[in-house]
C-alpha positions as a printed Julia matrix, in Angstrom:
104×3 Matrix{Float64}:
  92.63  -150.4   14.24
  92.87  -149.02  10.74
  90.93  -145.88   9.89
  89.73  -146.36   6.34
  89.17  -143.2    4.34
  86.23  -142.97   1.96
  88.89  -142.46  -0.72
  90.7   -145.72   0.13
  91.65  -147.48  -3.1
  91.03  -144.43  -5.31
  93.93  -144.09  -7.71
  95.59  -147.04  -6.0
  95.72  -145.34  -2.56
  96.55  -147.89   0.12
  96.69  -150.83  -2.24
 100.45  -151.38  -2.33
 102.21  -153.15   0.54
 104.17  -151.41   3.25
 102.33  -148.11   3.06
 104.06  -147.12  -0.2
 100.81  -145.64  -1.49
  99.42  -144.37   1.8
  98.27  -145.75   5.08
  96.62  -147.92   6.0
  97.66  -150.37   3.36
  95.34  -153.13   2.19
  97.11  -155.85   4.18
  96.67  -153.88   7.41
  92.99  -153.3    6.68
  92.41  -157.0    6.0
  94.24  -158.05   9.18
  92.14  -155.62  11.21
  88.95  -156.98   9.64
  90.05  -160.53  10.53
  90.66  -159.41  14.13
  87.25  -157.75  14.27
  85.53  -160.89  12.97
  87.37  -163.06  15.48
  86.25  -160.7   18.26
  82.62  -161.2   17.26
  82.86  -164.99  17.5
  80.37  -166.28  20.08
  81.11  -168.88  22.7
  78.74  -171.82  22.9
  76.35  -171.57  25.85
  77.24  -173.8   28.77
  74.92  -175.98  30.83
  71.66  -177.69  30.08
  68.42  -176.26  28.77
  65.92  -175.17  31.39
  63.0   -177.46  32.17
  59.41  -176.31  32.04
  57.31  -176.25  35.19
  55.69  -179.69  35.16
  53.26  -179.39  38.07
  49.54  -179.56  37.33
  47.57  -176.35  37.18
  46.28  -174.99  40.47
  42.98  -176.64  41.23
  39.85  -176.02  43.22
  41.76  -175.88  46.51
  42.7   -172.32  45.54
  40.13  -169.56  45.45
  39.24  -168.33  41.96
  41.57  -165.29  41.78
  44.57  -167.11  43.29
  43.97  -170.12  41.06
  43.95  -167.95  37.91
  47.07  -166.06  39.03
  49.04  -169.23  39.82
  48.06  -170.81  36.5
  48.99  -167.63  34.6
  52.37  -167.43  36.36
  53.09  -171.05  35.5
  52.18  -170.45  31.84
  54.38  -167.33  31.74
  57.34  -169.16  33.29
  56.96  -171.96  30.75
  56.89  -169.42  27.88
  60.08  -167.83  29.23
  61.73  -171.26  29.56
  60.86  -172.06  25.94
  62.19  -168.68  24.74
  65.39  -169.15  26.77
  65.98  -172.61  25.32
  65.33  -171.36  21.79
  67.82  -168.53  22.27
  70.42  -171.01  23.59
  69.93  -173.15  20.47
  70.4   -170.14  18.19
  73.54  -169.07  20.06
  74.93  -172.59  19.92
  74.38  -172.68  16.14
  76.21  -169.36  15.72
  79.05  -170.42  18.0
  79.63  -173.46  15.82
  80.18  -171.33  12.69
  83.8   -171.32  11.56
  85.37  -168.07  10.45
  86.67  -168.26   6.91
  88.75  -165.1    7.31
  91.61  -165.58   9.71
  94.96  -163.95  10.25
  98.3   -165.74  10.12
């Protein structure tokens, strides 16, 4: 990992190859940046999206408080499922991005 001074590049410092004008040289800095970018690359999520709870709302067989609680829990689970699936889609889109800066 290259430590880049705030004076890097001033008066040509670090810009010539092989450390002739100080270390780190520009090539080392660029290689380290390429490594850092590669390390941030996301893997595509595995598996299928989650499915929402499809059962009908709790009906009159439940007493009023239990019925409201069951229906609220179902709605909350379905909101979490939707948020989870949306996050998976966003991660999959990022994982598909190709890095334009690589190291040879």
